[in-house]
Amino acid sequence: MAKNKKVDLKKLLGDKFDSAFKKTLSKSNMSTYMGELAETVKVRTRLGGLAEKDQGSKSKIKPLKPSTIKYRQYLKKKGELSGLTTPKKSNLTMTGQLLDALTGKGLRVAIGIISVKSTRRKDRDLKNSDVAKYVSDQGRPFLNLTSKEVKELAQNIKRDLVKLLRKK
């Protein structure tokens, strides 16, 4: 009786697995996955959460300084504060422009990126990328992904891969 049986999936599935894998993680599908991740980061951040380190746990964004709260109250009176925040809520959404500039893009098979479009901000000469760097340097690293977000991405990819394998 044999103790071990070597199973070569490549031989069993042939090119079926390779083509399903490449299709699941194609550039266009990676763009979809990265777009979904960018939306997840936007929602999490607008709700006041962040991941201090990649694949860490979710934590709350540091509270705002009194001077920032005062400035946001001024912006609210002028009607320039985003409707997605309040003067006292710490969620990187003073105008909403930074989070709205988040995009996801597939670069090639199995490689994607979430980035901040480096457009000029309406209110200043700063670029969104400058503001993103500033808020990260201030202890608000909003582009990191939580372990739960990474797990959800892996589950979505697995679901799509299994769907393709069952089809063929």
PDB file of C-alpha atoms in Angstrom:
ATOM      1  CA  MET A   1       0.000   0.000   0.000  1.00  0.00           C
ATOM      2  CA  ALA A   2       1.405   3.382  -0.991  1.00  0.00           C
ATOM      3  CA  LYS A   3       1.773   6.012   1.715  1.00  0.00           C
ATOM      4  CA  ASN A   4       1.690   8.974  -0.629  1.00  0.00           C
ATOM      5  CA  LYS A   5       0.145   9.689  -3.980  1.00  0.00           C
ATOM      6  CA  LYS A   6       1.584  12.533  -5.969  1.00  0.00           C
ATOM      7  CA  VAL A   7      -1.131  14.497  -7.741  1.00  0.00           C
ATOM      8  CA  ASP A   8      -0.049  16.775 -10.560  1.00  0.00           C
ATOM      9  CA  LEU A   9      -2.900  19.221 -11.127  1.00  0.00           C
ATOM     10  CA  LYS A  10      -1.296  20.474 -14.294  1.00  0.00           C
ATOM     11  CA  LYS A  11      -1.547  16.977 -15.804  1.00  0.00           C
ATOM     12  CA  LEU A  12      -5.075  16.422 -14.495  1.00  0.00           C
ATOM     13  CA  LEU A  13      -6.462  19.765 -15.599  1.00  0.00           C
ATOM     14  CA  GLY A  14      -4.189  20.348 -18.564  1.00  0.00           C
ATOM     15  CA  ASP A  15      -4.212  23.885 -19.918  1.00  0.00           C
ATOM     16  CA  LYS A  16      -7.624  24.447 -18.363  1.00  0.00           C
ATOM     17  CA  PHE A  17      -6.117  25.659 -15.084  1.00  0.00           C
ATOM     18  CA  ASP A  18      -3.472  27.848 -16.742  1.00  0.00           C
ATOM     19  CA  SER A  19      -5.985  29.576 -18.998  1.00  0.00           C
ATOM     20  CA  ALA A  20      -8.510  30.026 -16.146  1.00  0.00           C
ATOM     21  CA  PHE A  21      -5.782  31.460 -13.915  1.00  0.00           C
ATOM     22  CA  LYS A  22      -4.573  33.879 -16.590  1.00  0.00           C
ATOM     23  CA  LYS A  23      -8.116  34.945 -17.436  1.00  0.00           C
ATOM     24  CA  THR A  24      -9.078  35.448 -13.769  1.00  0.00           C
ATOM     25  CA  LEU A  25      -6.003  37.576 -13.125  1.00  0.00           C
ATOM     26  CA  SER A  26      -5.953  39.301 -16.516  1.00  0.00           C
ATOM     27  CA  LYS A  27      -5.182  42.992 -16.745  1.00  0.00           C
ATOM     28  CA  SER A  28      -8.859  43.877 -17.197  1.00  0.00           C
ATOM     29  CA  ASN A  29      -9.985  41.715 -14.264  1.00  0.00           C
ATOM     30  CA  MET A  30      -7.186  43.164 -12.126  1.00  0.00           C
ATOM     31  CA  SER A  31      -8.586  46.609 -12.955  1.00  0.00           C
ATOM     32  CA  THR A  32     -11.966  45.441 -11.653  1.00  0.00           C
ATOM     33  CA  TYR A  33     -10.463  43.989  -8.464  1.00  0.00           C
ATOM     34  CA  MET A  34      -8.365  47.107  -7.854  1.00  0.00           C
ATOM     35  CA  GLY A  35     -11.368  49.360  -8.513  1.00  0.00           C
ATOM     36  CA  GLU A  36     -13.352  47.409  -5.912  1.00  0.00           C
ATOM     37  CA  LEU A  37     -10.458  47.726  -3.445  1.00  0.00           C
ATOM     38  CA  ALA A  38     -10.235  51.480  -4.065  1.00  0.00           C
ATOM     39  CA  GLU A  39     -13.980  51.752  -3.288  1.00  0.00           C
ATOM     40  CA  THR A  40     -13.468  49.696  -0.120  1.00  0.00           C
ATOM     41  CA  VAL A  41     -10.671  52.039   1.004  1.00  0.00           C
ATOM     42  CA  LYS A  42     -12.876  55.085   0.281  1.00  0.00           C
ATOM     43  CA  VAL A  43     -15.798  53.736   2.301  1.00  0.00           C
ATOM     44  CA  ARG A  44     -13.608  52.565   5.196  1.00  0.00           C
ATOM     45  CA  THR A  45     -11.823  55.905   5.352  1.00  0.00           C
ATOM     46  CA  ARG A  46     -15.028  57.946   5.129  1.00  0.00           C
ATOM     47  CA  LEU A  47     -16.350  55.906   8.053  1.00  0.00           C
ATOM     48  CA  GLY A  48     -13.255  56.953  10.038  1.00  0.00           C
ATOM     49  CA  GLY A  49     -11.182  53.775   9.747  1.00  0.00           C
ATOM     50  CA  LEU A  50      -7.692  52.937   8.493  1.00  0.00           C
ATOM     51  CA  ALA A  51      -5.088  50.182   8.601  1.00  0.00           C
ATOM     52  CA  GLU A  52      -1.926  51.470  10.289  1.00  0.00           C
ATOM     53  CA  LYS A  53       0.118  48.789   8.518  1.00  0.00           C
ATOM     54  CA  ASP A  54      -0.526  46.583   5.513  1.00  0.00           C
ATOM     55  CA  GLN A  55      -2.658  43.564   6.400  1.00  0.00           C
ATOM     56  CA  GLY A  56      -3.063  44.898   9.909  1.00  0.00           C
ATOM     57  CA  SER A  57      -6.309  45.342  11.725  1.00  0.00           C
ATOM     58  CA  LYS A  58      -8.703  48.232  11.235  1.00  0.00           C
ATOM     59  CA  SER A  59      -8.323  51.158  13.627  1.00  0.00           C
ATOM     60  CA  LYS A  60      -9.811  54.617  13.962  1.00  0.00           C
ATOM     61  CA  ILE A  61      -8.210  57.639  12.328  1.00  0.00           C
ATOM     62  CA  LYS A  62      -6.515  59.933  14.830  1.00  0.00           C
ATOM     63  CA  PRO A  63      -8.807  62.662  16.197  1.00  0.00           C
ATOM     64  CA  LEU A  64      -8.643  66.095  14.576  1.00  0.00           C
ATOM     65  CA  LYS A  65      -6.736  68.949  16.178  1.00  0.00           C
ATOM     66  CA  PRO A  66      -8.864  71.795  17.577  1.00  0.00           C
ATOM     67  CA  SER A  67      -7.503  74.141  14.888  1.00  0.00           C
ATOM     68  CA  THR A  68      -8.627  71.734  12.149  1.00  0.00           C
ATOM     69  CA  ILE A  69     -12.089  71.460  13.704  1.00  0.00           C
ATOM     70  CA  LYS A  70     -12.337  75.253  13.752  1.00  0.00           C
ATOM     71  CA  TYR A  71     -11.258  75.470  10.102  1.00  0.00           C
ATOM     72  CA  ARG A  72     -13.819  72.802   9.129  1.00  0.00           C
ATOM     73  CA  GLN A  73     -16.556  74.736  10.948  1.00  0.00           C
ATOM     74  CA  TYR A  74     -15.575  77.775   8.879  1.00  0.00           C
ATOM     75  CA  LEU A  75     -15.724  75.683   5.674  1.00  0.00           C
ATOM     76  CA  LYS A  76     -19.137  74.325   6.646  1.00  0.00           C
ATOM     77  CA  LYS A  77     -20.504  77.858   7.074  1.00  0.00           C
ATOM     78  CA  LYS A  78     -19.179  78.720   3.597  1.00  0.00           C
ATOM     79  CA  GLY A  79     -20.711  75.530   2.196  1.00  0.00           C
ATOM     80  CA  GLU A  80     -17.327  74.113   1.187  1.00  0.00           C
ATOM     81  CA  LEU A  81     -17.164  71.163   3.589  1.00  0.00           C
ATOM     82  CA  SER A  82     -18.010  67.825   1.986  1.00  0.00           C
ATOM     83  CA  GLY A  83     -21.445  66.454   2.758  1.00  0.00           C
ATOM     84  CA  LEU A  84     -19.697  63.186   3.625  1.00  0.00           C
ATOM     85  CA  THR A  85     -18.214  64.547   6.853  1.00  0.00           C
ATOM     86  CA  THR A  86     -18.755  66.909   9.783  1.00  0.00           C
ATOM     87  CA  PRO A  87     -16.384  69.460  11.312  1.00  0.00           C
ATOM     88  CA  LYS A  88     -15.420  67.078  14.147  1.00  0.00           C
ATOM     89  CA  LYS A  89     -15.312  63.820  12.183  1.00  0.00           C
ATOM     90  CA  SER A  90     -11.830  62.560  11.343  1.00  0.00           C
ATOM     91  CA  ASN A  91     -12.157  60.796   7.996  1.00  0.00           C
ATOM     92  CA  LEU A  92      -9.877  62.594   5.482  1.00  0.00           C
ATOM     93  CA  THR A  93     -12.930  64.066   3.769  1.00  0.00           C
ATOM     94  CA  MET A  94     -12.706  67.820   4.214  1.00  0.00           C
ATOM     95  CA  THR A  95     -13.634  68.386   0.586  1.00  0.00           C
ATOM     96  CA  GLY A  96     -13.956  64.767  -0.558  1.00  0.00           C
ATOM     97  CA  GLN A  97     -11.523  65.415  -3.382  1.00  0.00           C
ATOM     98  CA  LEU A  98      -8.654  63.261  -2.061  1.00  0.00           C
ATOM     99  CA  LEU A  99     -10.744  60.122  -1.623  1.00  0.00           C
ATOM    100  CA  ASP A 100     -12.599  60.762  -4.884  1.00  0.00           C
ATOM    101  CA  ALA A 101      -9.208  60.731  -6.613  1.00  0.00           C
ATOM    102  CA  LEU A 102      -8.560  57.100  -5.577  1.00  0.00           C
ATOM    103  CA  THR A 103      -8.454  54.742  -8.529  1.00  0.00           C
ATOM    104  CA  GLY A 104      -7.687  51.101  -9.108  1.00  0.00           C
ATOM    105  CA  LYS A 105      -5.956  49.826 -12.212  1.00  0.00           C
ATOM    106  CA  GLY A 106      -4.683  46.523 -13.572  1.00  0.00           C
ATOM    107  CA  LEU A 107      -1.106  46.770 -14.795  1.00  0.00           C
ATOM    108  CA  ARG A 108      -0.613  43.238 -16.154  1.00  0.00           C
ATOM    109  CA  VAL A 109      -1.534  39.656 -15.254  1.00  0.00           C
ATOM    110  CA  ALA A 110      -1.847  39.376 -11.445  1.00  0.00           C
ATOM    111  CA  ILE A 111      -0.513  42.909 -10.827  1.00  0.00           C
ATOM    112  CA  GLY A 112      -2.653  45.917  -9.962  1.00  0.00           C
ATOM    113  CA  ILE A 113      -2.338  49.235  -8.180  1.00  0.00           C
ATOM    114  CA  ILE A 114      -4.490  51.548  -6.077  1.00  0.00           C
ATOM    115  CA  SER A 115      -3.368  55.132  -6.482  1.00  0.00           C
ATOM    116  CA  VAL A 116      -4.355  58.732  -5.945  1.00  0.00           C
ATOM    117  CA  LYS A 117      -4.795  60.635  -9.212  1.00  0.00           C
ATOM    118  CA  SER A 118      -2.251  63.402  -8.964  1.00  0.00           C
ATOM    119  CA  THR A 119      -4.545  66.209 -10.028  1.00  0.00           C
ATOM    120  CA  ARG A 120      -4.363  69.718  -8.665  1.00  0.00           C
ATOM    121  CA  ARG A 121      -6.784  70.379  -5.867  1.00  0.00           C
ATOM    122  CA  LYS A 122      -9.452  73.018  -6.412  1.00  0.00           C
ATOM    123  CA  ASP A 123      -8.646  74.899  -3.234  1.00  0.00           C
ATOM    124  CA  ARG A 124      -4.824  75.095  -3.414  1.00  0.00           C
ATOM    125  CA  ASP A 125      -1.734  74.597  -5.491  1.00  0.00           C
ATOM    126  CA  LEU A 126      -1.124  71.215  -3.846  1.00  0.00           C
ATOM    127  CA  LYS A 127      -1.604  68.007  -5.792  1.00  0.00           C
ATOM    128  CA  ASN A 128      -3.721  65.203  -4.361  1.00  0.00           C
ATOM    129  CA  SER A 129      -0.588  63.050  -4.142  1.00  0.00           C
ATOM    130  CA  ASP A 130       1.050  65.729  -1.936  1.00  0.00           C
ATOM    131  CA  VAL A 131      -1.963  65.726   0.375  1.00  0.00           C
ATOM    132  CA  ALA A 132      -1.981  61.906   0.479  1.00  0.00           C
ATOM    133  CA  LYS A 133       1.689  61.906   1.494  1.00  0.00           C
ATOM    134  CA  TYR A 134       1.039  64.595   4.110  1.00  0.00           C
ATOM    135  CA  VAL A 135      -1.867  62.750   5.758  1.00  0.00           C
ATOM    136  CA  SER A 136       0.144  59.515   5.781  1.00  0.00           C
ATOM    137  CA  ASP A 137       3.103  61.326   7.359  1.00  0.00           C
ATOM    138  CA  GLN A 138       0.696  62.692   9.999  1.00  0.00           C
ATOM    139  CA  GLY A 139      -0.229  59.166  11.109  1.00  0.00           C
ATOM    140  CA  ARG A 140      -3.195  58.604   8.799  1.00  0.00           C
ATOM    141  CA  PRO A 141      -1.919  55.997   6.284  1.00  0.00           C
ATOM    142  CA  PHE A 142      -5.216  55.385   4.501  1.00  0.00           C
ATOM    143  CA  LEU A 143      -3.949  53.349   1.520  1.00  0.00           C
ATOM    144  CA  ASN A 144      -2.906  50.307   3.577  1.00  0.00           C
ATOM    145  CA  LEU A 145      -5.238  47.314   3.365  1.00  0.00           C
ATOM    146  CA  THR A 146      -6.603  45.475   6.394  1.00  0.00           C
ATOM    147  CA  SER A 147      -6.195  41.706   6.650  1.00  0.00           C
ATOM    148  CA  LYS A 148      -9.984  41.403   6.202  1.00  0.00           C
ATOM    149  CA  GLU A 149      -9.852  43.415   2.945  1.00  0.00           C
ATOM    150  CA  VAL A 150      -7.026  41.214   1.615  1.00  0.00           C
ATOM    151  CA  LYS A 151      -8.979  38.085   2.586  1.00  0.00           C
ATOM    152  CA  GLU A 152     -12.083  39.386   0.765  1.00  0.00           C
ATOM    153  CA  LEU A 153     -10.001  40.077  -2.353  1.00  0.00           C
ATOM    154  CA  ALA A 154      -8.584  36.540  -2.231  1.00  0.00           C
ATOM    155  CA  GLN A 155     -12.109  35.103  -1.853  1.00  0.00           C
ATOM    156  CA  ASN A 156     -13.354  37.109  -4.859  1.00  0.00           C
ATOM    157  CA  ILE A 157     -10.454  35.888  -6.995  1.00  0.00           C
ATOM    158  CA  LYS A 158     -10.975  32.303  -5.824  1.00  0.00           C
ATOM    159  CA  ARG A 159     -14.717  32.525  -6.606  1.00  0.00           C
ATOM    160  CA  ASP A 160     -14.007  33.789 -10.140  1.00  0.00           C
ATOM    161  CA  LEU A 161     -11.320  31.140 -10.719  1.00  0.00           C
ATOM    162  CA  VAL A 162     -13.615  28.309  -9.576  1.00  0.00           C
ATOM    163  CA  LYS A 163     -16.411  29.674 -11.800  1.00  0.00           C
ATOM    164  CA  LEU A 164     -14.110  29.503 -14.835  1.00  0.00           C
ATOM    165  CA  LEU A 165     -12.826  26.029 -13.969  1.00  0.00           C
ATOM    166  CA  ARG A 166     -16.391  24.700 -13.673  1.00  0.00           C
ATOM    167  CA  LYS A 167     -17.357  26.285 -17.001  1.00  0.00           C
ATOM    168  CA  LYS A 168     -14.728  24.598 -19.142  1.00  0.00           C
TER     169      LYS A 168
END
